[in-house]
């Protein structure tokens, strides 16, 4: 008679089924199942994610963009200006990205890092969002 490599597995599978209403997929590890069961208990005790976070996650699953994302509020041809350490930088919005000093960039964050030498939120650096991430 063969031994189960993890003697906790049968009890953990039974607990999973009681919590989620169906048996776990066969490839899940016991430590992962423990974490998922604990997370579910925490959600039930504390209410889970805020409604706004759930909406954002569901929208992301459906491929929707968040309202107010910079690409939605900037159209090709728009110009952004930012003064940094005595120099004025001008960025032009182009189809699929941005242009500054004759060079193409995929994101405002890459431009902000180039200008400052540190990681920045590009939309925030250029004044498109507030500190809380709202337009």
Coordinates of N, CA and C in Angstrom, one line a residue:
X1 N 0.8 -1.2 0.0 CA 0.0 0.0 0.0 C 0.9 1.2 0.0
X2 N 0.6 2.2 -1.0 CA 1.5 3.4 -1.1 C 1.1 4.5 -0.1
X3 N 2.0 5.2 0.3 CA 1.8 6.3 1.3 C 1.6 7.6 0.6
X4 N 0.7 8.4 1.1 CA 0.4 9.8 0.5 C 1.6 10.6 0.9
X5 N 2.2 11.4 -0.1 CA 3.4 12.2 0.2 C 3.1 13.3 1.2
X6 N 1.9 13.7 1.3 CA 1.5 14.7 2.3 C 0.3 14.2 3.1
X7 N 0.5 13.8 4.3 CA -0.6 13.3 5.1 C -1.7 14.3 5.4
X8 N -1.4 15.6 5.2 CA -2.4 16.6 5.5 C -3.4 16.8 4.3
X9 N -3.0 16.2 3.1 CA -3.8 16.5 1.9 C -5.3 16.1 2.0
X10 N -5.6 14.9 2.5 CA -7.1 14.5 2.6 C -7.9 15.5 3.5
X11 N -7.3 15.8 4.6 CA -8.1 16.8 5.5 C -8.2 18.1 4.9
X12 N -7.1 18.6 4.2 CA -7.1 19.9 3.6 C -8.1 19.9 2.4
X13 N -8.2 18.8 1.6 CA -9.1 18.8 0.5 C -10.6 18.8 1.1
X14 N -10.8 18.1 2.2 CA -12.1 18.1 2.8 C -12.5 19.5 3.3
X15 N -11.5 20.2 3.8 CA -11.7 21.6 4.3 C -12.0 22.5 3.1
X16 N -11.3 22.3 2.0 CA -11.5 23.1 0.8 C -12.9 23.0 0.3
X17 N -13.3 21.7 0.2 CA -14.7 21.4 -0.3 C -15.7 22.0 0.6
X18 N -15.5 22.0 1.9 CA -16.5 22.7 2.8 C -16.5 24.2 2.6
X19 N -15.4 24.8 2.4 CA -15.4 26.3 2.2 C -15.8 26.7 0.8
X20 N -15.4 26.0 -0.2 CA -15.7 26.5 -1.6 C -16.8 25.7 -2.3
X21 N -17.2 24.6 -1.7 CA -18.4 23.9 -2.3 C -18.0 22.9 -3.4
X22 N -16.8 22.7 -3.7 CA -16.4 21.8 -4.7 C -15.0 21.3 -4.3
X23 N -14.6 20.1 -4.8 CA -13.2 19.6 -4.5 C -12.2 20.5 -5.2
X24 N -11.0 20.6 -4.6 CA -9.9 21.4 -5.2 C -9.4 20.8 -6.5
X25 N -8.9 21.6 -7.4 CA -8.2 21.0 -8.6 C -7.0 20.1 -8.1
X26 N -6.8 19.0 -8.7 CA -5.8 18.0 -8.2 C -4.4 18.5 -8.1
X27 N -4.0 19.6 -8.9 CA -2.6 20.0 -8.9 C -2.3 21.0 -7.8
X28 N -3.3 21.5 -7.0 CA -3.0 22.5 -6.0 C -2.2 21.8 -4.8
X29 N -1.2 22.6 -4.3 CA -0.4 22.1 -3.2 C -1.2 22.4 -1.9
X30 N -0.8 21.6 -0.9 CA -1.4 21.8 0.4 C -1.2 23.2 1.0
X31 N 0.1 23.7 0.9 CA 0.3 25.1 1.4 C -0.5 26.1 0.7
X32 N -0.7 26.0 -0.6 CA -1.5 26.9 -1.4 C -3.0 26.8 -0.9
X33 N -3.5 25.6 -0.8 CA -4.9 25.5 -0.3 C -5.1 26.1 1.1
X34 N -4.1 25.9 2.0 CA -4.2 26.6 3.3 C -4.3 28.1 3.1
X35 N -3.5 28.7 2.3 CA -3.5 30.1 2.1 C -4.9 30.6 1.5
X36 N -5.4 29.8 0.5 CA -6.7 30.2 -0.1 C -7.8 30.1 0.9
X37 N -7.8 29.0 1.7 CA -8.8 28.8 2.8 C -8.7 29.9 3.8
X38 N -7.5 30.3 4.2 CA -7.4 31.4 5.2 C -7.8 32.7 4.6
X39 N -7.5 33.0 3.3 CA -7.9 34.2 2.7 C -9.5 34.3 2.6
X40 N -10.1 33.2 2.3 CA -11.6 33.2 2.2 C -12.2 33.4 3.6
X41 N -11.6 32.9 4.6 CA -12.1 33.1 6.0 C -11.9 34.6 6.4
X42 N -10.8 35.2 6.0 CA -10.5 36.6 6.2 C -11.6 37.5 5.5
X43 N -11.9 37.1 4.2 CA -12.8 37.9 3.5 C -14.2 37.8 4.1
X44 N -14.6 36.6 4.6 CA -15.9 36.5 5.3 C -15.9 37.3 6.6
X45 N -14.8 37.3 7.3 CA -14.8 38.0 8.6 C -14.7 39.6 8.4
X46 N -14.0 40.0 7.4 CA -13.8 41.5 7.2 C -14.4 42.1 6.0
X47 N -15.1 41.3 5.2 CA -15.9 41.9 4.1 C -15.2 41.9 2.8
X48 N -13.9 41.4 2.7 CA -13.2 41.3 1.4 C -12.7 42.6 0.9
X49 N -12.5 42.7 -0.4 CA -12.0 43.9 -1.0 C -13.1 45.0 -1.1
X50 N -12.7 46.2 -1.1 CA -13.6 47.3 -1.3 C -14.3 47.2 -2.6
X51 N -15.5 47.7 -2.7 CA -16.3 47.6 -4.0 C -15.5 48.2 -5.1
X52 N -14.8 49.3 -5.0 CA -14.1 50.0 -6.1 C -13.0 49.0 -6.6
X53 N -12.3 48.4 -5.7 CA -11.3 47.4 -6.1 C -11.8 46.2 -6.8
X54 N -13.0 45.7 -6.3 CA -13.6 44.6 -7.1 C -14.0 45.0 -8.5
X55 N -14.6 46.3 -8.6 CA -15.0 46.7 -9.9 C -13.8 46.9 -10.8
X56 N -12.7 47.4 -10.3 CA -11.5 47.6 -11.1 C -10.9 46.2 -11.6
X57 N -10.9 45.3 -10.6 CA -10.4 43.9 -11.0 C -11.3 43.3 -12.0
X58 N -12.6 43.4 -11.8 CA -13.5 42.8 -12.8 C -13.4 43.4 -14.2
X59 N -13.2 44.8 -14.2 CA -13.0 45.5 -15.4 C -11.7 45.1 -16.1
X60 N -10.7 44.9 -15.3 CA -9.4 44.4 -15.9 C -9.5 43.0 -16.5
X61 N -10.3 42.2 -15.9 CA -10.5 40.8 -16.4 C -11.2 40.9 -17.7
X62 N -12.1 41.9 -17.9 CA -12.8 42.1 -19.1 C -12.1 42.9 -20.2
X63 N -10.9 43.3 -19.8 CA -10.0 44.1 -20.7 C -10.4 45.6 -20.8
X64 N -11.1 46.1 -19.8 CA -11.5 47.5 -19.7 C -10.4 48.3 -19.1
X65 N -10.2 49.5 -19.6 CA -9.2 50.4 -19.0 C -9.9 51.2 -17.9
X66 N -9.1 51.6 -16.9 CA -9.7 52.4 -15.8 C -10.0 53.8 -16.4
X67 N -11.1 54.4 -16.0 CA -11.4 55.8 -16.4 C -10.3 56.7 -15.9
X68 N -9.9 57.6 -16.7 CA -8.9 58.6 -16.3 C -7.5 58.2 -16.6
X69 N -7.3 57.0 -17.2 CA -5.9 56.7 -17.5 C -5.3 57.7 -18.5
X70 N -4.1 58.0 -18.3 CA -3.5 59.1 -19.2 C -3.7 58.8 -20.7
X71 N -3.7 57.6 -21.2 CA -3.9 57.4 -22.6 C -5.3 57.7 -23.0
X72 N -6.2 57.7 -22.1 CA -7.6 58.0 -22.4 C -7.8 59.6 -22.5
X73 N -7.0 60.3 -21.7 CA -7.3 61.7 -21.6 C -6.3 62.5 -22.5
X74 N -5.3 61.8 -23.1 CA -4.3 62.4 -24.0 C -4.5 61.9 -25.4
X75 N -4.7 62.8 -26.3 CA -4.8 62.3 -27.7 C -3.6 62.8 -28.5
X76 N -3.2 62.0 -29.6 CA -2.1 62.4 -30.3 C -2.1 63.9 -30.7
X77 N -0.9 64.5 -30.6 CA -0.8 65.9 -30.9 C -0.8 66.8 -29.7
X78 N -1.2 66.2 -28.5 CA -1.2 67.0 -27.3 C 0.3 67.2 -26.8
X79 N 0.6 68.3 -26.1 CA 1.9 68.5 -25.6 C 1.9 68.6 -24.1
X80 N 2.9 68.1 -23.5 CA 3.0 68.2 -22.0 C 4.3 69.0 -21.7
X81 N 4.3 69.9 -20.8 CA 5.5 70.6 -20.4 C 5.8 70.3 -18.9
X82 N 7.1 70.2 -18.6 CA 7.5 70.0 -17.2 C 8.8 70.7 -17.0
X83 N 8.9 71.5 -16.0 CA 10.2 72.2 -15.7 C 10.8 71.3 -14.6
X84 N 12.1 71.0 -14.8 CA 12.8 70.2 -13.8 C 14.2 70.7 -13.7
X85 N 14.6 71.1 -12.5 CA 16.0 71.6 -12.3 C 16.4 72.6 -13.3
X86 N 15.6 73.6 -13.5 CA 15.9 74.7 -14.4 C 15.8 74.5 -15.9
X87 N 15.4 73.3 -16.3 CA 15.2 73.0 -17.7 C 13.7 72.7 -18.0
X88 N 13.2 73.1 -19.1 CA 11.8 72.8 -19.5 C 11.8 71.7 -20.5
X89 N 11.1 70.7 -20.2 CA 10.9 69.5 -21.0 C 9.6 69.5 -21.7
X90 N 9.6 69.3 -23.0 CA 8.3 69.2 -23.8 C 8.2 67.8 -24.4
X91 N 7.0 67.2 -24.1 CA 6.7 65.9 -24.6 C 5.5 66.0 -25.5
X92 N 5.6 65.4 -26.6 CA 4.4 65.3 -27.5 C 3.8 64.0 -27.5
X93 N 2.5 63.9 -27.5 CA 1.8 62.6 -27.5 C 1.7 62.2 -29.0
X94 N 2.1 61.0 -29.3 CA 2.0 60.5 -30.6 C 1.2 59.2 -30.5
X95 N 0.8 58.7 -31.7 CA 0.1 57.4 -31.7 C 1.0 56.3 -31.1
X96 N 0.5 55.6 -30.1 CA 1.2 54.5 -29.5 C 2.3 54.9 -28.5
X97 N 2.4 56.2 -28.1 CA 3.4 56.6 -27.1 C 3.6 58.1 -27.1
X98 N 4.9 58.4 -26.9 CA 5.3 59.8 -26.7 C 6.6 60.1 -27.4
X99 N 6.9 61.4 -27.6 CA 8.1 61.8 -28.2 C 8.7 63.0 -27.4
X100 N 10.0 62.9 -27.2 CA 10.7 64.0 -26.5 C 12.1 64.1 -27.1
X101 N 12.5 65.3 -27.4 CA 13.9 65.5 -27.9 C 14.1 64.6 -29.1
X102 N 13.1 64.4 -30.0 CA 13.3 63.6 -31.2 C 13.4 62.1 -30.9
X103 N 13.1 61.7 -29.7 CA 13.2 60.2 -29.4 C 11.8 59.7 -29.0
X104 N 11.5 58.5 -29.5 CA 10.2 57.9 -29.1 C 10.3 57.2 -27.8
X105 N 9.2 57.3 -27.0 CA 9.1 56.7 -25.7 C 7.8 55.9 -25.6
X106 N 7.8 54.8 -24.9 CA 6.5 54.0 -24.8 C 5.7 54.5 -23.6
X107 N 6.3 55.2 -22.6 CA 5.5 55.6 -21.5 C 6.0 56.9 -20.9
X108 N 5.2 57.6 -20.2 CA 5.6 58.8 -19.5 C 6.5 58.5 -18.3
X109 N 6.3 57.3 -17.7 CA 7.2 56.9 -16.6 C 8.6 56.7 -17.1
X110 N 8.8 56.2 -18.3 CA 10.2 56.1 -18.8 C 10.8 57.4 -19.0
X111 N 10.0 58.4 -19.5 CA 10.5 59.7 -19.7 C 10.8 60.4 -18.4
X112 N 10.0 60.2 -17.4 CA 10.2 60.8 -16.1 C 11.5 60.2 -15.4
X113 N 11.7 58.9 -15.6 CA 12.9 58.3 -15.1 C 14.1 58.9 -15.8
X114 N 14.0 59.1 -17.1 CA 15.2 59.6 -17.9 C 15.5 61.0 -17.4
X115 N 14.5 61.8 -17.1 CA 14.7 63.2 -16.7 C 15.3 63.3 -15.3
X116 N 14.7 62.5 -14.4 CA 15.1 62.6 -13.0 C 16.1 61.6 -12.5
X117 N 16.3 60.5 -13.2 CA 17.2 59.5 -12.8 C 16.7 58.6 -11.7
X118 N 15.4 58.8 -11.4 CA 14.7 57.9 -10.4 C 13.4 57.4 -10.9
X119 N 12.8 56.4 -10.2 CA 11.5 55.9 -10.6 C 10.4 56.9 -10.2
X120 N 9.6 57.3 -11.2 CA 8.5 58.2 -10.9 C 7.3 57.6 -11.6
X121 N 6.1 58.0 -11.2 CA 4.9 57.8 -11.9 C 4.9 58.9 -13.0
X122 N 5.0 58.5 -14.2 CA 5.0 59.5 -15.3 C 3.8 60.4 -15.3
X123 N 2.6 59.8 -15.2 CA 1.4 60.7 -15.2 C 1.4 61.7 -14.0
X124 N 1.9 61.2 -12.9 CA 2.0 62.1 -11.8 C 3.1 63.2 -12.0
X125 N 4.2 62.8 -12.5 CA 5.4 63.7 -12.8 C 4.9 64.8 -13.7
X126 N 4.1 64.5 -14.7 CA 3.6 65.5 -15.6 C 2.3 66.2 -15.2
X127 N 1.9 65.9 -14.0 CA 0.7 66.6 -13.4 C -0.6 66.1 -13.9
X128 N -0.7 64.9 -14.4 CA -1.9 64.4 -15.0 C -2.8 63.7 -13.9
X129 N -2.1 63.3 -12.8 CA -2.9 62.7 -11.7 C -2.4 63.3 -10.4
X130 N -3.2 63.2 -9.4 CA -2.9 63.6 -8.1 C -2.1 62.6 -7.3
X131 N -1.7 62.9 -6.1 CA -0.9 61.9 -5.3 C -1.7 60.6 -5.1
X132 N -3.0 60.7 -5.0 CA -3.8 59.5 -4.7 C -4.1 58.8 -6.0
X133 N -3.6 59.2 -7.2 CA -3.8 58.5 -8.4 C -5.1 58.9 -9.1
X134 N -5.7 60.0 -8.7 CA -7.0 60.4 -9.3 C -6.7 61.5 -10.3
X135 N -7.4 61.6 -11.4 CA -7.2 62.7 -12.4 C -7.5 64.0 -11.8

